XYZ file of C-alpha atoms in Angstrom:
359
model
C -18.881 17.586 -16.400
C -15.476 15.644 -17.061
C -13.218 16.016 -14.313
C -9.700 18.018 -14.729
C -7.354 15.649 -13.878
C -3.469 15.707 -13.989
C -1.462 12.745 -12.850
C 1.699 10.648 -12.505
C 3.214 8.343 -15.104
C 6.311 6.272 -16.011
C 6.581 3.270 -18.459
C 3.248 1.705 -20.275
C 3.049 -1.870 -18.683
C 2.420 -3.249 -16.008
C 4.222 -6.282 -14.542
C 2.913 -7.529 -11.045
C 5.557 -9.305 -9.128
C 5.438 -9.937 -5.835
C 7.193 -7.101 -3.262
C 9.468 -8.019 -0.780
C 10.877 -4.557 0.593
C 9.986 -3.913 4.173
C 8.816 -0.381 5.415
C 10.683 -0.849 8.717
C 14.299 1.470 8.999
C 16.597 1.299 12.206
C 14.751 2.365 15.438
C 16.597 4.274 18.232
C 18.269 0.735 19.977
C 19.282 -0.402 16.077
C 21.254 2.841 16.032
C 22.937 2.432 19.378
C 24.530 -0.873 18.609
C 25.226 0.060 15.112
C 26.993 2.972 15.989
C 28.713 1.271 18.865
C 29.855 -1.392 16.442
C 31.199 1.086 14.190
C 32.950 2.714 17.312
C 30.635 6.128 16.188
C 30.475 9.079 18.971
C 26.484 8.807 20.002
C 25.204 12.453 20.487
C 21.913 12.261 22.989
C 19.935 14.805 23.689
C 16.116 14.872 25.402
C 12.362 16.070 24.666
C 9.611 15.756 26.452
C 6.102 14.072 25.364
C 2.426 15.180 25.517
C 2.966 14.112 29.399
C 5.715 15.703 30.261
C 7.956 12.896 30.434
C 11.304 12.469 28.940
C 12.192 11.119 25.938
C 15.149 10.366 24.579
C 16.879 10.930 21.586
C 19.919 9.982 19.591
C 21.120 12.340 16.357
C 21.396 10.401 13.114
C 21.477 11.465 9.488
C 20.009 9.673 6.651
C 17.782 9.916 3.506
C 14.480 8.549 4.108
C 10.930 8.178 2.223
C 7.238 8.293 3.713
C 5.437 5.666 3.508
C 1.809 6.806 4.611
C -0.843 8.255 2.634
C -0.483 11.970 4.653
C 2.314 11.821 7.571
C 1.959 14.938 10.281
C 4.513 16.401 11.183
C 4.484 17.274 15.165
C 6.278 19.633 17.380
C 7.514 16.982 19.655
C 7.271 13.004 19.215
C 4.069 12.051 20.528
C 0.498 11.776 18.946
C -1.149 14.394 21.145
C 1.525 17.153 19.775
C 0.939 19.925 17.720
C 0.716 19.408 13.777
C 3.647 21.807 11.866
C 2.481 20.048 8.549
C 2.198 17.223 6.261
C 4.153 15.464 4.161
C 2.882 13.165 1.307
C 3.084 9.773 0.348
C 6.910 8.909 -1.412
C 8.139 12.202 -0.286
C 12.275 12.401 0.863
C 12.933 13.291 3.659
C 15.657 13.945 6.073
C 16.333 12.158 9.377
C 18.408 13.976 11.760
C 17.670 12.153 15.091
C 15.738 9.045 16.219
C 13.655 8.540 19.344
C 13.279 5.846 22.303
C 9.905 6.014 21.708
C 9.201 4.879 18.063
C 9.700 8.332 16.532
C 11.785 10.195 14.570
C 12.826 13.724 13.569
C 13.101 14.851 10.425
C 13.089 18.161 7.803
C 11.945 18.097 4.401
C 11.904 20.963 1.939
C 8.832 22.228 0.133
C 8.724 23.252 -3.794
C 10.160 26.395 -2.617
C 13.306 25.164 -0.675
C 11.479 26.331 2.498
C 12.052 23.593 5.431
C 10.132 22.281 7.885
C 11.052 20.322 10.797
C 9.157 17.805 13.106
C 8.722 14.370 14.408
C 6.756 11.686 12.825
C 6.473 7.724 13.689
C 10.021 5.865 12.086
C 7.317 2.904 11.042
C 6.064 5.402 8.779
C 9.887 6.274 6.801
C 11.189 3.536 4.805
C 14.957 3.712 3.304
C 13.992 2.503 -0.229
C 12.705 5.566 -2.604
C 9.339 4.303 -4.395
C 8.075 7.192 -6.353
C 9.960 8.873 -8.779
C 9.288 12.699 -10.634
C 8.194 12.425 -14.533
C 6.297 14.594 -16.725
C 4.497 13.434 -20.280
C 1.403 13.788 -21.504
C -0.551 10.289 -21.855
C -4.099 8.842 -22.546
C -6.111 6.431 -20.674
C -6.802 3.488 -22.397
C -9.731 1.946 -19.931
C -11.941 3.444 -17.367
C -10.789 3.283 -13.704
C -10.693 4.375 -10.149
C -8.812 7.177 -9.087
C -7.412 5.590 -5.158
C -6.025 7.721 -2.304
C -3.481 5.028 -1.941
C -1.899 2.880 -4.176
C -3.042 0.200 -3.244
C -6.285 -1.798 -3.925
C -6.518 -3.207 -0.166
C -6.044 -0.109 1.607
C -6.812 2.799 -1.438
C -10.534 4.379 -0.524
C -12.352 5.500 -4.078
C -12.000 9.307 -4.249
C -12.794 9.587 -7.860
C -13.151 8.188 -11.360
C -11.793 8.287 -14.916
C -12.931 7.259 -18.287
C -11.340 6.091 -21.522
C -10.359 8.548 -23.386
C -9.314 11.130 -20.534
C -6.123 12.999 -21.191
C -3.794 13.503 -18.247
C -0.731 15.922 -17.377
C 1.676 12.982 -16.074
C 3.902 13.844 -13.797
C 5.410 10.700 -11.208
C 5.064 7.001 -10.813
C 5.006 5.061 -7.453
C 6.683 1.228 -7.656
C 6.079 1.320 -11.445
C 2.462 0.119 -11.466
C 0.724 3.224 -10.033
C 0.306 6.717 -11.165
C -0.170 9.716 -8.533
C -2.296 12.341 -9.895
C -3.399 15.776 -8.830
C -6.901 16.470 -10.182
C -10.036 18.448 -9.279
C -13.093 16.987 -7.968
C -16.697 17.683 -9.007
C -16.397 20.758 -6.791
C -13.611 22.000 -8.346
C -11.313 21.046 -5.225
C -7.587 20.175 -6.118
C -6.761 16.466 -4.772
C -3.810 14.212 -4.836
C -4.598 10.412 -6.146
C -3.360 7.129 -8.057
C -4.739 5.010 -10.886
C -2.669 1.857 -12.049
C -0.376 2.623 -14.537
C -1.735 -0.376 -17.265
C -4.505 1.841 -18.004
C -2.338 4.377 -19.345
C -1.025 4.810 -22.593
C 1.142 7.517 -24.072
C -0.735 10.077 -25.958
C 1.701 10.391 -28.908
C 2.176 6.650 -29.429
C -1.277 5.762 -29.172
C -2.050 8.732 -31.736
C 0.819 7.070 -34.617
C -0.987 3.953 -33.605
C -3.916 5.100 -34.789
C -2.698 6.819 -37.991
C -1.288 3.456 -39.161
C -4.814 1.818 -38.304
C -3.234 -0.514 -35.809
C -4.190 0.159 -32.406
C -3.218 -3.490 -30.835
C -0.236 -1.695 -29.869
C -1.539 1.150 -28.070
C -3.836 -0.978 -26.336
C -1.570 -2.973 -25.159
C -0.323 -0.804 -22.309
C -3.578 -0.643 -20.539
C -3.567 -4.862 -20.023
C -2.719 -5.867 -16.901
C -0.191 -8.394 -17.593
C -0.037 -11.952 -16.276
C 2.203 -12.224 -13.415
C 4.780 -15.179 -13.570
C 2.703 -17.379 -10.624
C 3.306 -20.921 -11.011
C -0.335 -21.845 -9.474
C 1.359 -22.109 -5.640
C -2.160 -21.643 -4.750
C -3.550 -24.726 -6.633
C -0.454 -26.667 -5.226
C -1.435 -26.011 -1.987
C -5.210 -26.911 -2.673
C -3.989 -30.320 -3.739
C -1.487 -31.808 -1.294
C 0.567 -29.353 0.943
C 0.473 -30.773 4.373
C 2.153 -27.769 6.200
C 3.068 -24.469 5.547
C 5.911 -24.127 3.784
C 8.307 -21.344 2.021
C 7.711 -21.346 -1.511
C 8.681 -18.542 -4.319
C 8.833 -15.552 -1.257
C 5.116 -16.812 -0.757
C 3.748 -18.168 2.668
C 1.990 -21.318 1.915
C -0.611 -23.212 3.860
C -2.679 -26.280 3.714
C -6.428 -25.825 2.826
C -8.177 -26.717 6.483
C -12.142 -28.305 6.104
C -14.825 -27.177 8.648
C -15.519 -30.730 10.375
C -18.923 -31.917 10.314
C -19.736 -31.219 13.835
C -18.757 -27.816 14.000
C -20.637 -25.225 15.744
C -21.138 -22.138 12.905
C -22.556 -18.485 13.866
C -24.436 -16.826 10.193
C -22.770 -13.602 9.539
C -24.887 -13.140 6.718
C -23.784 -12.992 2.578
C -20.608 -11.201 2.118
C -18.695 -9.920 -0.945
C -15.249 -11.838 -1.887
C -12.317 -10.569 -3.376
C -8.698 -11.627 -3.711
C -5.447 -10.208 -3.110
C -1.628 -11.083 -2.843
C 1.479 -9.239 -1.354
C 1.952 -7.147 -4.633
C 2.361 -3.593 -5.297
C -1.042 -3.394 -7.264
C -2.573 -5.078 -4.159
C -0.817 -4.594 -1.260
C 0.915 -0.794 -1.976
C 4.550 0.076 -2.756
C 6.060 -0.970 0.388
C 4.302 -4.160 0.515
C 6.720 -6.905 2.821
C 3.726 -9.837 3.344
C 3.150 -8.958 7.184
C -0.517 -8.431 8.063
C -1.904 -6.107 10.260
C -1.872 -8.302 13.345
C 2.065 -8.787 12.426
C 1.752 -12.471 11.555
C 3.154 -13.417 8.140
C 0.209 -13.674 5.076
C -0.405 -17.261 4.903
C -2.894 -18.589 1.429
C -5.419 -20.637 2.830
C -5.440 -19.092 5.885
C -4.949 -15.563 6.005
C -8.234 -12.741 5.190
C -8.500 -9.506 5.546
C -11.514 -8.202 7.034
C -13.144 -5.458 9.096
C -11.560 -5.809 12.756
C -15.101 -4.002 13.714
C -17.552 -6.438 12.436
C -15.314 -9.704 12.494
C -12.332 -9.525 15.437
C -8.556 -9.939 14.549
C -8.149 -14.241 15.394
C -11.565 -15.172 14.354
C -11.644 -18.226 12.216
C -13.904 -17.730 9.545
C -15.684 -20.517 7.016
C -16.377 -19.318 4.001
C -17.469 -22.341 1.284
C -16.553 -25.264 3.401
C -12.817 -23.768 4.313
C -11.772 -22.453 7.364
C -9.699 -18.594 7.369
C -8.307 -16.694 9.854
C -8.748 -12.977 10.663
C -5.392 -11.566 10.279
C -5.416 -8.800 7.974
C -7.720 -5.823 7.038
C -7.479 -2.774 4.655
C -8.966 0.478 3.950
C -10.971 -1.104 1.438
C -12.341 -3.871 3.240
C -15.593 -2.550 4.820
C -18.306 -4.262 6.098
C -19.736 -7.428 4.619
C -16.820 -7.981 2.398
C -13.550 -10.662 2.978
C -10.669 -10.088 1.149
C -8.671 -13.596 1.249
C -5.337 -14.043 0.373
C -3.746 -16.055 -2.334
C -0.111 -16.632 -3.971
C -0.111 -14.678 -7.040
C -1.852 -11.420 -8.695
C -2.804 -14.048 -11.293
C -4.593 -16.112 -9.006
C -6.517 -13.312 -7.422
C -7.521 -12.314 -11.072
C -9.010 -15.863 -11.877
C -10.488 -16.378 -8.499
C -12.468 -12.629 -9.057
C -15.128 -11.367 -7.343
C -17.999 -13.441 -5.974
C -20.649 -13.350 -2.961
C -21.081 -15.957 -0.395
C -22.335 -16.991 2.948
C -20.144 -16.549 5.239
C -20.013 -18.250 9.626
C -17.864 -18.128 12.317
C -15.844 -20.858 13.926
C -17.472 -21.194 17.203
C -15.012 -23.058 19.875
């Protein structure tokens, strides 16, 4: 049975440039200075956390946007509190006071003006608005994945669709993904995102087709070279230290020496990916999980459970370092990091045997 799916769309191709925008908005001591700077009046008032213990709390009022795939909203600013809702990914938001403790409080408004109020984690909120509301009708060109992120590293497979599929579009996130609302096999309604290049619009693709010229139509489901100029190949060749290059961390390619001391992991599934929004999500900024800066020929992004954050890895005669991971990466696969989209899309997919450093 075909799937009834309804989604997000805006524009018909697909350029992947690297993203530079950071996630991270002014924290509680960020506000203090500013405001003292700016000779502001600083309004304090205190909560207490899941332990009873004070926290405190500075008003503040800006516009804000969520950055997480599902953000709770809790009754005071700690973890252990009690959820009051969610808020999706993209969604505005209100912040009306930050916390000492990494939090901040916020109200949003639902479809039917009603407001809710709560705290959530500021790392979460980002001040730069990466989704925004459409509605047309469109066709997909190719058969995809439907993500619960948009993002290839971190989005988990919830879903498929196939050529052919027609979709009620209704939002686009960073101008390469689509959010759509669709029901599953069990006829449950769930929120999702395909990559906008394998959309096309229904009516142009139809006139395309009257004047028996589809090149046109299919045209808007191609993911697009990005403008790399092969950083990755230049640091292959004769880079000597990492260096600044294009917005793009680059490192020199480092040999396992001959008398190394290598543990088998066993055979492991390789893929590719680079700070872009079809790889990295719309708020991607280049910082890996463990905070370092994504480095190519060093940085990979594996499963902190099967290979620990700091490992170095050899995979083909190079040496890696565990610094990343993703919702994607699961067990027995290593995604490694390179300088352009169009470098991860020549490199591909590939198995191979796979050994820890040893010290």
């Amino acid at each position: 049975m075909k799937k009834k799916i309804y989604a997000l769309f805006l524009g018909l191709c697909l350029v992947c440039q690297p993203v530079t925008v950071s996630a991270k908005v002014a924290g509680f001591r960020a506000t203090v200075n500013a405001y003292k700077q700016d000779n502001k009046g600083l309004s304090y008032f205190t909560v207490e956390n899941a332990e009873g213990k004070k926290v405190r709390v500075l008003a503040r009022e800006d516009t804000l946007y969520v950055t997480s795939k599902r953000l709770t909203l809790r009754n005071i600013p700690d973890v252990r509190g009690k959820g009051t809702g969610r808020v999706l990914l993209g969604t505005e938001v209100q912040r009306v006071a930050v916390c000492n403790n990494g939090w901040s409080k916020i109200n949003v408004s639902d479809e039917e003006e009603n407001k809710r109020i709560g705290y959530v984690p500021t790392e979460y909120l980002s001040d730069v608005p990466q989704l925004q509301e459409i509605k047309a009708k469109v066709i997909a060109v190719a058969d995809g994945e439907i993500l619960d992120y948009p993002s290839r590293k971190d989005g988990q497979v919830i879903g498929q669709v196939s050529q052919k599929d027609k979709f009620r579009c209704t939002g686009i996130v960073n101008g390469v993904w689509s959010r759509i609302v669709f029901k599953d096999e069990e006829d449950n309604k769930r929120v999702g995102y395909i990559p906008t290049s394998i959309l096309a619009n229904k009516k142009k693709l139809q006139n395309a087709a009257k004047e028996e010229d589809k090149e046109e139509a299919v045209a808007a489901g191609v993911i697009h070279k990005s403008e790399g100029k092969g950083i990755f190949a230049k640091a292959v060749d004769e880079v000597k230290s990492a260096a600044e290059e294009s917005g793009v961390q680059v490192g020199s390619p480092v040999e396992v020496s001959a008398d190394a001391v290598l543990k088998p992991l066993g055979n492991f599934k390789i893929t590719h990916y680079c700070r872009c929004s079809i790889c990295c999500g719309p708020w991607a900024d280049g910082i890996t999980a463990t905070g370092t800066t994504a480095t190519t020929n060093r940085t990979i992004a594996v499963d902190p459970d099967q290979i620990p954050y700091g490992s170095k890895v050899v995979i083909n005669g190079q040496v890696y370092v565990a610094e990343d991971c993703g919702g994607a990466i699961t067990e027995n696969c290593i995604d490694i990091y390179v300088a352009s989209h169009e470098e991860g899309e020549n490199k591909g997919v590939y198995y191979a045997d796979v050994y820890l450093l040893e010290d």
